[in-house]
CSV table of C-alpha atoms in Angstrom, one decimal:
chain,number,residue,atom,x,y,z
A,1,ASN,CA,107.4,4.6,40.6
A,2,MET,CA,105.5,7.8,39.9
A,3,SER,CA,103.5,7.4,36.7
A,4,SER,CA,103.2,10.1,34.1
A,5,SER,CA,99.6,10.7,35.1
A,6,GLN,CA,100.7,11.2,38.8
A,7,ALA,CA,103.9,13.2,37.9
A,8,ILE,CA,104.2,16.7,39.2
A,9,THR,CA,104.9,19.0,36.2
A,10,VAL,CA,106.7,22.3,36.7
A,11,ALA,CA,107.8,25.1,34.4
A,12,ALA,CA,111.3,26.7,34.5
A,13,VAL,CA,112.3,29.9,32.7
A,14,GLU,CA,115.8,31.3,32.4
A,15,GLY,CA,115.6,34.9,31.1
A,16,GLY,CA,118.7,36.1,29.4
A,17,GLY,CA,119.5,39.3,27.5
A,18,THR,CA,120.0,37.4,24.2
A,19,THR,CA,118.1,34.2,24.8
A,20,PHE,CA,115.2,32.9,27.0
A,21,CYS,CA,115.5,29.2,27.8
A,22,ILE,CA,112.4,27.3,29.0
A,23,ALA,CA,112.0,23.8,30.3
A,24,VAL,CA,109.0,21.7,31.2
A,25,ALA,CA,110.1,19.2,33.9
A,26,GLN,CA,108.6,16.5,36.0
A,27,LEU,CA,109.5,16.0,39.6
A,28,THR,CA,110.8,12.5,40.6
A,29,GLU,CA,110.1,10.7,43.8
A,30,ASP,CA,113.8,11.0,44.9
A,31,GLY,CA,113.6,14.8,44.8
A,32,GLY,CA,115.1,15.2,41.3
A,33,THR,CA,113.7,16.4,38.1
A,34,ASN,CA,113.4,15.1,34.5
A,35,ILE,CA,113.2,17.7,31.7
A,36,VAL,CA,110.6,16.5,29.1
A,37,HIS,CA,110.4,19.6,26.9
A,38,ARG,CA,112.7,22.6,26.3
A,39,ILE,CA,113.2,25.5,23.9
A,40,SER,CA,115.4,28.5,23.4
A,41,ILE,CA,113.8,31.8,22.4
A,42,ASP,CA,115.6,34.8,20.9
A,43,SER,CA,115.4,37.9,23.1
A,44,SER,CA,118.1,40.0,21.4
A,45,HIS,CA,115.7,42.0,19.3
A,46,GLU,CA,114.7,44.4,22.1
A,47,ASP,CA,111.0,43.6,21.9
A,48,PRO,CA,110.1,42.2,25.4
A,49,GLN,CA,106.5,41.6,24.6
A,50,ARG,CA,107.3,39.4,21.6
A,51,THR,CA,109.7,37.4,23.7
A,52,LEU,CA,107.2,36.9,26.5
A,53,TRP,CA,104.5,36.0,24.0
A,54,GLU,CA,106.7,33.3,22.5
A,55,CYS,CA,107.5,32.0,26.0
A,56,SER,CA,103.9,31.9,27.0
A,57,THR,CA,102.9,30.1,23.7
A,58,PHE,CA,105.4,27.3,24.4
A,59,LEU,CA,104.3,26.9,28.0
A,60,LYS,CA,100.6,26.8,27.1
A,61,GLY,CA,101.3,24.3,24.3
A,62,ASN,CA,102.9,21.9,26.8
A,63,LYS,CA,100.7,22.6,29.8
A,64,PRO,CA,99.1,19.6,31.6
A,65,PRO,CA,95.3,19.7,31.9
A,66,GLY,CA,95.4,20.9,35.5
A,67,GLY,CA,98.1,23.4,34.9
A,68,TYR,CA,101.7,23.5,36.1
A,69,ALA,CA,102.3,22.9,39.8
A,70,ALA,CA,105.1,25.5,40.1
A,71,LEU,CA,107.0,28.1,38.1
A,72,GLY,CA,110.7,29.0,38.6
A,73,LEU,CA,111.9,32.2,37.0
A,74,ALA,CA,115.6,33.0,36.9
A,75,THR,CA,116.1,36.3,35.0
A,76,PHE,CA,118.7,39.0,34.3
A,77,GLY,CA,118.4,42.0,36.5
A,78,PRO,CA,118.3,44.0,38.4
A,79,VAL,CA,114.9,42.4,39.2
A,80,GLY,CA,112.4,42.7,42.0
A,81,LEU,CA,112.6,39.8,44.4
A,82,ASP,CA,110.3,40.9,47.2
A,83,PRO,CA,106.9,39.1,46.8
A,84,GLU,CA,105.3,41.8,48.9
A,85,LYS,CA,106.2,44.6,46.4
A,86,GLU,CA,104.6,45.5,43.1
A,87,THR,CA,108.0,45.1,41.4
A,88,TYR,CA,108.1,41.4,42.1
A,89,GLY,CA,109.2,39.7,38.9
A,90,CYS,CA,109.7,43.1,37.2
A,91,ILE,CA,113.0,44.3,35.6
A,92,LEU,CA,114.0,47.4,37.6
A,93,ALA,CA,114.6,50.9,36.2
A,94,SER,CA,118.3,50.6,36.7
A,95,SER,CA,118.7,47.8,34.2
A,96,PRO,CA,121.2,48.5,31.4
A,97,LYS,CA,118.7,46.9,29.0
A,98,LYS,CA,116.5,50.0,28.3
A,99,ALA,CA,113.8,48.1,26.4
A,100,TRP,CA,113.2,45.9,29.5
A,101,ARG,CA,113.0,48.5,32.2
A,102,GLY,CA,109.8,48.2,34.1
A,103,VAL,CA,108.7,45.1,32.2
A,104,ASN,CA,106.7,42.6,34.2
A,105,VAL,CA,108.3,39.3,33.2
A,106,LEU,CA,106.5,37.2,35.7
A,107,GLU,CA,102.8,38.1,35.0
A,108,PRO,CA,102.4,36.7,31.5
A,109,LEU,CA,104.3,33.5,32.5
A,110,VAL,CA,102.1,33.0,35.5
A,111,GLU,CA,99.0,33.4,33.3
A,112,ALA,CA,100.4,30.9,30.9
A,113,CYS,CA,101.2,28.3,33.6
A,114,GLN,CA,98.1,28.5,35.8
A,115,GLY,CA,95.4,25.8,35.6
A,116,PRO,CA,91.8,25.6,36.7
A,117,ASP,CA,92.4,23.0,39.4
A,118,CYS,CA,95.2,24.2,41.7
A,119,SER,CA,97.2,27.3,42.7
A,120,LEU,CA,100.6,28.0,41.1
A,121,ALA,CA,103.6,28.0,43.4
A,122,VAL,CA,106.1,30.7,42.1
A,123,ARG,CA,109.7,31.5,42.9
A,124,VAL,CA,111.7,34.3,41.3
A,125,GLU,CA,115.5,34.8,41.4
A,126,THR,CA,118.3,36.4,39.5
A,127,ASP,CA,120.0,34.4,36.7
A,128,VAL,CA,123.0,34.0,39.0
A,129,ASN,CA,121.4,33.3,42.4
A,130,ALA,CA,119.4,30.5,40.8
A,131,PRO,CA,122.4,28.6,39.3
A,132,ALA,CA,124.3,29.3,42.6
A,133,TRP,CA,121.5,27.3,44.3
A,134,ALA,CA,121.7,24.5,41.8
A,135,GLU,CA,125.5,24.3,42.2
A,136,TYR,CA,125.2,24.4,46.0
A,137,GLU,CA,123.0,21.4,46.0
A,138,LEU,CA,125.5,19.4,43.9
A,139,GLN,CA,128.4,19.8,46.4
A,140,ASP,CA,129.6,16.4,47.8
A,141,GLN,CA,131.3,18.0,50.7
A,142,ARG,CA,128.8,19.9,52.9
A,143,ILE,CA,129.5,23.6,52.8
A,144,SER,CA,127.5,26.6,54.1
A,145,SER,CA,128.2,29.1,51.2
A,146,LEU,CA,128.8,29.2,47.5
A,147,ALA,CA,129.1,32.0,44.9
A,148,TYR,CA,128.3,31.6,41.2
A,149,VAL,CA,129.9,34.0,38.8
A,150,THR,CA,128.9,34.3,35.2
A,151,VAL,CA,131.2,36.1,32.8
A,152,GLY,CA,129.7,37.1,29.4
A,153,THR,CA,128.4,40.4,28.1
A,154,GLY,CA,128.3,41.4,31.8
A,155,VAL,CA,129.5,39.9,35.0
A,156,GLY,CA,126.9,38.6,37.5
A,157,VAL,CA,127.4,37.2,40.9
A,158,GLY,CA,124.9,35.0,42.8
A,159,MET,CA,125.4,33.7,46.4
A,160,VAL,CA,123.9,31.1,48.6
A,161,VAL,CA,124.7,31.4,52.3
A,162,ASN,CA,123.3,29.0,55.0
A,163,ASP,CA,121.0,27.2,52.5
A,164,MET,CA,119.4,30.5,51.2
A,165,PRO,CA,120.1,32.8,48.3
A,166,VAL,CA,121.3,36.2,49.4
A,167,HIS,CA,118.9,39.1,48.9
A,168,GLY,CA,119.1,41.9,51.4
A,169,ARG,CA,118.8,45.4,50.0
A,170,MET,CA,118.4,44.0,46.5
A,171,HIS,CA,120.6,41.1,45.4
A,172,PRO,CA,124.3,40.7,44.9
A,173,GLU,CA,125.9,42.9,42.2
A,174,GLY,CA,129.5,41.7,42.6
A,175,GLY,CA,130.3,42.4,39.0
A,176,HIS,CA,130.5,46.1,39.9
A,177,CYS,CA,133.1,45.6,42.6
A,178,PRO,CA,136.2,47.8,42.2
A,179,VAL,CA,139.5,46.2,41.0
A,180,GLN,CA,143.2,46.8,41.5
A,181,PRO,CA,144.2,47.0,37.9
A,182,LEU,CA,147.5,45.6,36.5
A,183,GLU,CA,150.3,48.0,36.6
A,184,GLY,CA,150.3,50.5,33.7
A,185,ASP,CA,146.7,49.7,32.6
A,186,SER,CA,145.4,52.7,30.7
A,187,PHE,CA,142.1,51.3,29.7
A,188,PRO,CA,139.3,53.8,30.7
A,189,GLY,CA,136.6,51.3,31.4
A,190,TYR,CA,133.8,49.9,29.3
A,191,SER,CA,131.3,52.3,27.6
A,192,TRP,CA,128.3,50.6,29.2
A,193,GLY,CA,129.3,51.8,32.7
A,194,HIS,CA,129.7,55.5,32.1
A,195,ASP,CA,126.0,56.4,32.7
A,196,HIS,CA,124.7,54.3,35.6
A,197,SER,CA,127.3,51.7,36.8
A,198,PRO,CA,129.1,52.1,40.1
A,199,PHE,CA,132.5,53.8,39.7
A,200,GLY,CA,131.5,54.8,36.2
A,201,GLY,CA,132.5,51.3,35.0
A,202,LYS,CA,136.2,52.2,35.4
A,203,HIS,CA,138.4,49.6,37.1
A,204,THR,CA,135.5,47.3,38.0
A,205,VAL,CA,135.2,43.6,37.4
A,206,GLU,CA,132.6,44.0,34.7
A,207,GLY,CA,134.4,47.0,33.3
A,208,ILE,CA,137.4,44.9,32.7
A,209,ALA,CA,136.5,41.2,32.3
A,210,SER,CA,133.1,41.2,30.5
A,211,SER,CA,133.2,40.4,26.7
A,212,VAL,CA,132.1,44.0,26.0
A,213,ALA,CA,135.0,45.4,28.0
A,214,LEU,CA,137.5,43.0,26.4
A,215,MET,CA,136.4,43.9,22.9
A,216,GLU,CA,136.6,47.6,23.8
A,217,ARG,CA,140.0,47.1,25.3
A,218,LEU,CA,141.2,45.5,22.0
A,219,GLN,CA,139.6,48.4,20.1
A,220,HIS,CA,141.4,50.9,22.4
A,221,ARG,CA,144.7,49.1,21.9
A,222,LYS,CA,144.4,49.2,18.1
A,223,GLY,CA,143.4,52.8,18.2
A,224,GLN,CA,140.2,52.1,16.2
A,225,LYS,CA,137.1,54.2,16.5
A,226,ASN,CA,134.8,51.8,14.8
A,227,THR,CA,133.1,49.3,17.1
A,228,LEU,CA,134.5,45.8,16.8
A,229,SER,CA,132.4,42.6,16.9
A,230,ARG,CA,132.8,40.6,20.1
A,231,HIS,CA,133.5,37.6,17.9
A,232,VAL,CA,137.1,39.0,17.3
A,233,LEU,CA,137.9,37.8,20.8
A,234,ALA,CA,137.7,34.2,19.6
A,235,ASP,CA,140.7,34.8,17.2
A,236,LEU,CA,143.0,36.1,20.0
A,237,ASP,CA,145.9,33.9,21.2
A,238,ASP,CA,145.5,32.2,24.6
A,239,ASN,CA,148.5,34.2,25.8
A,240,ASP,CA,147.3,37.6,24.7
A,241,GLU,CA,147.7,40.1,27.5
A,242,ILE,CA,143.9,40.8,27.3
A,243,TRP,CA,143.3,37.5,29.2
A,244,ASP,CA,145.8,38.6,31.9
A,245,HIS,CA,143.6,41.7,32.5
A,246,ALA,CA,140.5,39.5,32.6
A,247,ALA,CA,142.1,37.0,35.0
A,248,ASN,CA,143.3,39.8,37.3
A,249,ALA,CA,139.8,41.4,37.5
A,250,LEU,CA,138.2,38.0,38.3
A,251,ALA,CA,140.8,37.2,40.8
A,252,ASN,CA,140.1,40.5,42.5
A,253,LEU,CA,136.5,39.5,42.7
A,254,CYS,CA,137.4,36.1,44.2
A,255,VAL,CA,139.6,37.8,46.9
A,256,THR,CA,136.8,40.3,47.7
A,257,LEU,CA,134.2,37.5,48.1
A,258,ILE,CA,136.6,35.5,50.4
A,259,LEU,CA,137.4,38.5,52.5
A,260,THR,CA,133.8,39.9,52.8
A,261,THR,CA,131.8,36.7,53.1
A,262,SER,CA,134.4,33.9,53.9
A,263,ILE,CA,132.9,32.1,50.9
A,264,GLU,CA,133.7,28.4,50.7
A,265,LYS,CA,133.3,27.7,46.9
A,266,ILE,CA,133.4,29.9,43.8
A,267,ILE,CA,131.9,28.5,40.6
A,268,PHE,CA,132.4,30.2,37.2
A,269,GLY,CA,130.2,30.0,34.2
A,270,GLY,CA,129.6,32.1,31.0
A,271,GLY,CA,131.2,32.3,27.6
A,272,VAL,CA,134.4,34.2,28.5
A,273,LEU,CA,135.5,31.3,30.9
A,274,SER,CA,135.6,28.9,27.9
A,275,ARG,CA,138.9,30.5,27.0
A,276,ASN,CA,141.7,27.9,27.5
A,277,GLY,CA,143.9,28.6,30.5
A,278,LEU,CA,141.8,31.5,31.8
A,279,LEU,CA,140.5,29.7,34.9
A,280,GLU,CA,144.0,28.6,35.9
A,281,LYS,CA,145.2,32.3,35.5
A,282,VAL,CA,142.4,33.3,37.9
A,283,ARG,CA,143.4,30.7,40.5
A,284,LYS,CA,147.0,31.8,40.4
A,285,GLN,CA,146.3,35.5,40.6
A,286,THR,CA,143.9,34.9,43.5
A,287,VAL,CA,146.7,33.3,45.5
A,288,LYS,CA,149.0,36.2,44.6
A,289,LEU,CA,146.5,38.9,45.6
A,290,MET,CA,145.5,37.2,48.8
A,291,ASN,CA,149.2,37.5,49.8
A,292,GLY,CA,148.9,34.7,52.4
A,293,TYR,CA,146.4,36.6,54.6
A,294,VAL,CA,143.7,33.8,54.4
A,295,GLU,CA,144.7,30.2,54.1
A,296,LEU,CA,143.8,28.8,50.7
A,297,PRO,CA,143.8,25.2,49.6
A,298,GLU,CA,146.9,23.8,47.9
A,299,ASP,CA,144.6,22.5,45.1
A,300,MET,CA,142.8,25.7,44.1
A,301,SER,CA,140.2,23.8,42.1
A,302,GLU,CA,138.7,22.9,45.5
A,303,LEU,CA,137.9,26.6,45.9
A,304,ILE,CA,137.5,27.9,42.3
A,305,ASP,CA,136.0,25.8,39.6
A,306,LEU,CA,133.8,25.7,36.5
A,307,SER,CA,130.1,25.0,36.6
A,308,SER,CA,129.0,21.4,36.6
A,309,TRP,CA,126.0,22.3,34.5
A,310,GLY,CA,128.0,24.1,31.7
A,311,ASP,CA,125.8,26.1,29.5
A,312,ASP,CA,122.7,24.8,31.2
A,313,ALA,CA,123.6,26.4,34.6
A,314,GLY,CA,120.9,29.1,34.4
A,315,LEU,CA,118.2,26.8,33.2
A,316,MET,CA,118.9,24.2,35.8
A,317,GLY,CA,118.8,27.0,38.4
A,318,ALA,CA,115.3,27.8,37.2
A,319,VAL,CA,114.3,24.1,37.5
A,320,VAL,CA,115.6,24.1,41.1
A,321,LEU,CA,113.6,27.2,41.8
A,322,ALA,CA,110.4,25.5,40.5
A,323,ARG,CA,111.1,22.4,42.6
A,324,LYS,CA,111.8,24.6,45.7
A,325,ALA,CA,108.6,26.6,45.1
A,326,TYR,CA,106.5,23.4,44.9
A,327,GLU,CA,108.1,21.8,48.0
A,328,GLU,CA,107.6,25.0,50.0
A,329,SER,CA,103.9,25.2,49.0
A,330,LYS,CA,103.4,21.6,50.2
A,331,ASP,CA,105.2,22.4,53.5
A,332,ASP,CA,102.9,25.4,53.9
A,333,GLU,CA,99.8,23.2,53.3
A,334,LEU,CA,101.0,20.7,55.9
A,335,LEU,CA,101.7,23.5,58.4
A,336,ASN,CA,98.3,25.0,57.8
A,337,ASP,CA,96.7,21.5,58.3
A,338,GLU,CA,98.6,21.1,61.6
A,339,ARG,CA,97.5,24.6,62.7
A,340,THR,CA,93.9,23.9,61.7
A,341,PHE,CA,93.7,20.4,63.4
A,342,PRO,CA,94.1,21.6,67.0
A,343,SER,CA,91.8,24.6,66.7
A,344,ASP,CA,89.1,22.5,65.0
A,345,TYR,CA,89.6,19.7,67.6
A,346,PHE,CA,89.4,21.9,70.6
A,347,ARG,CA,86.5,23.9,69.1
A,348,GLY,CA,84.7,20.6,68.7
A,349,MET,CA,85.5,19.6,72.3
A,350,LEU,CA,84.3,22.9,73.6
A,351,THR,CA,81.1,22.7,71.6
A,352,GLY,CA,80.5,19.2,72.9
A,353,VAL,CA,81.1,20.3,76.5
A,354,LEU,CA,78.7,23.2,76.1
A,355,VAL,CA,76.0,21.0,74.6
A,356,SER,CA,76.5,18.4,77.4
A,357,VAL,CA,76.2,21.2,80.1
A,358,GLY,CA,73.1,22.5,78.4
A,359,ILE,CA,71.4,19.0,78.3
A,360,MET,CA,72.3,18.4,81.9
A,361,ALA,CA,70.9,21.8,82.9
A,362,VAL,CA,67.6,21.1,81.1
A,363,MET,CA,67.4,17.6,82.7
A,364,GLY,CA,68.0,19.1,86.1
A,365,ARG,CA,65.2,21.6,85.7
A,366,ARG,CA,62.8,18.9,84.6
A,367,GLN,CA,63.7,16.7,87.6
A,368,GLY,CA,63.1,19.7,89.9
A,369,MET,CA,59.7,20.3,88.3
A,370,LEU,CA,58.8,16.6,88.8
A,371,ARG,CA,59.8,16.6,92.5
A,372,SER,CA,57.7,19.7,93.1
């Protein structure tokens, strides 16, 4: 077995709008990981530099002498995912979190993780693409695609298709897909969406199903102008109509994912889905909205289910990113060695041939001089 002195130590960071979760993990010989240290750091105070300093302090305090072998960062977005661009690992200007716009999340974490002996392998993903990858690897039945949907203060969608997270123009933002609302719905949409969200946040998945939207819907229903705390949702009955609106919006999302990507598995996470009975409402409404157009499984849990990782889905996603980054760096080293070997080998052969030809030429000249 791999001893602690030989163990490959990696760092994983899940960046959330209210909490940053960090894990120090060791890679096992069977391709798994063991978490040896972890911490949760408050990020709700709108002071990014303070949060990143606390994260860096923890990582430095648990750093092995040679530094970490890899870093996986799964963060809220929108975030730059192209390693060739200056925005890689930075929160983009379109983020609803104003204090974080333009903040380079990756740079201070890399500085904290690097050691003197080896280079640091890095992989950055969204906080939904990363858990999508973690969930994808857990599937017993081999599939080619999976979507991970988290429903909390916002709605995020991550996707893995053909063994790779989906990027493209940016990364999936399925929480802003339009929704066919329930009949007679007069809710104008959540306030967050009015300025920058697609469709102005009206009749979108996030504009209806997020905890912010649910709280504002309750406020709208009661005719109150004062902002309610999102904690009031916990006191609502399981059969309150608010959950029907949430289920309908999420079922609309499921149907959209199935129709546009032919997705094979949809996994839900986030605090809103802890509501009793909500997932089953989503399954039933998905079947209703699909209207028989695409064949769906009789047992809808085969298609739509909750995260296997529970509240740790984002952090485990970051751990998977770190492991992937390390494995890819080793593959690149091996590939470079394979490329180097033939060129060095043939260069040596050519040198040897030239030297031999030179020696033979000199000897030939000498023999000619002796004959003369």
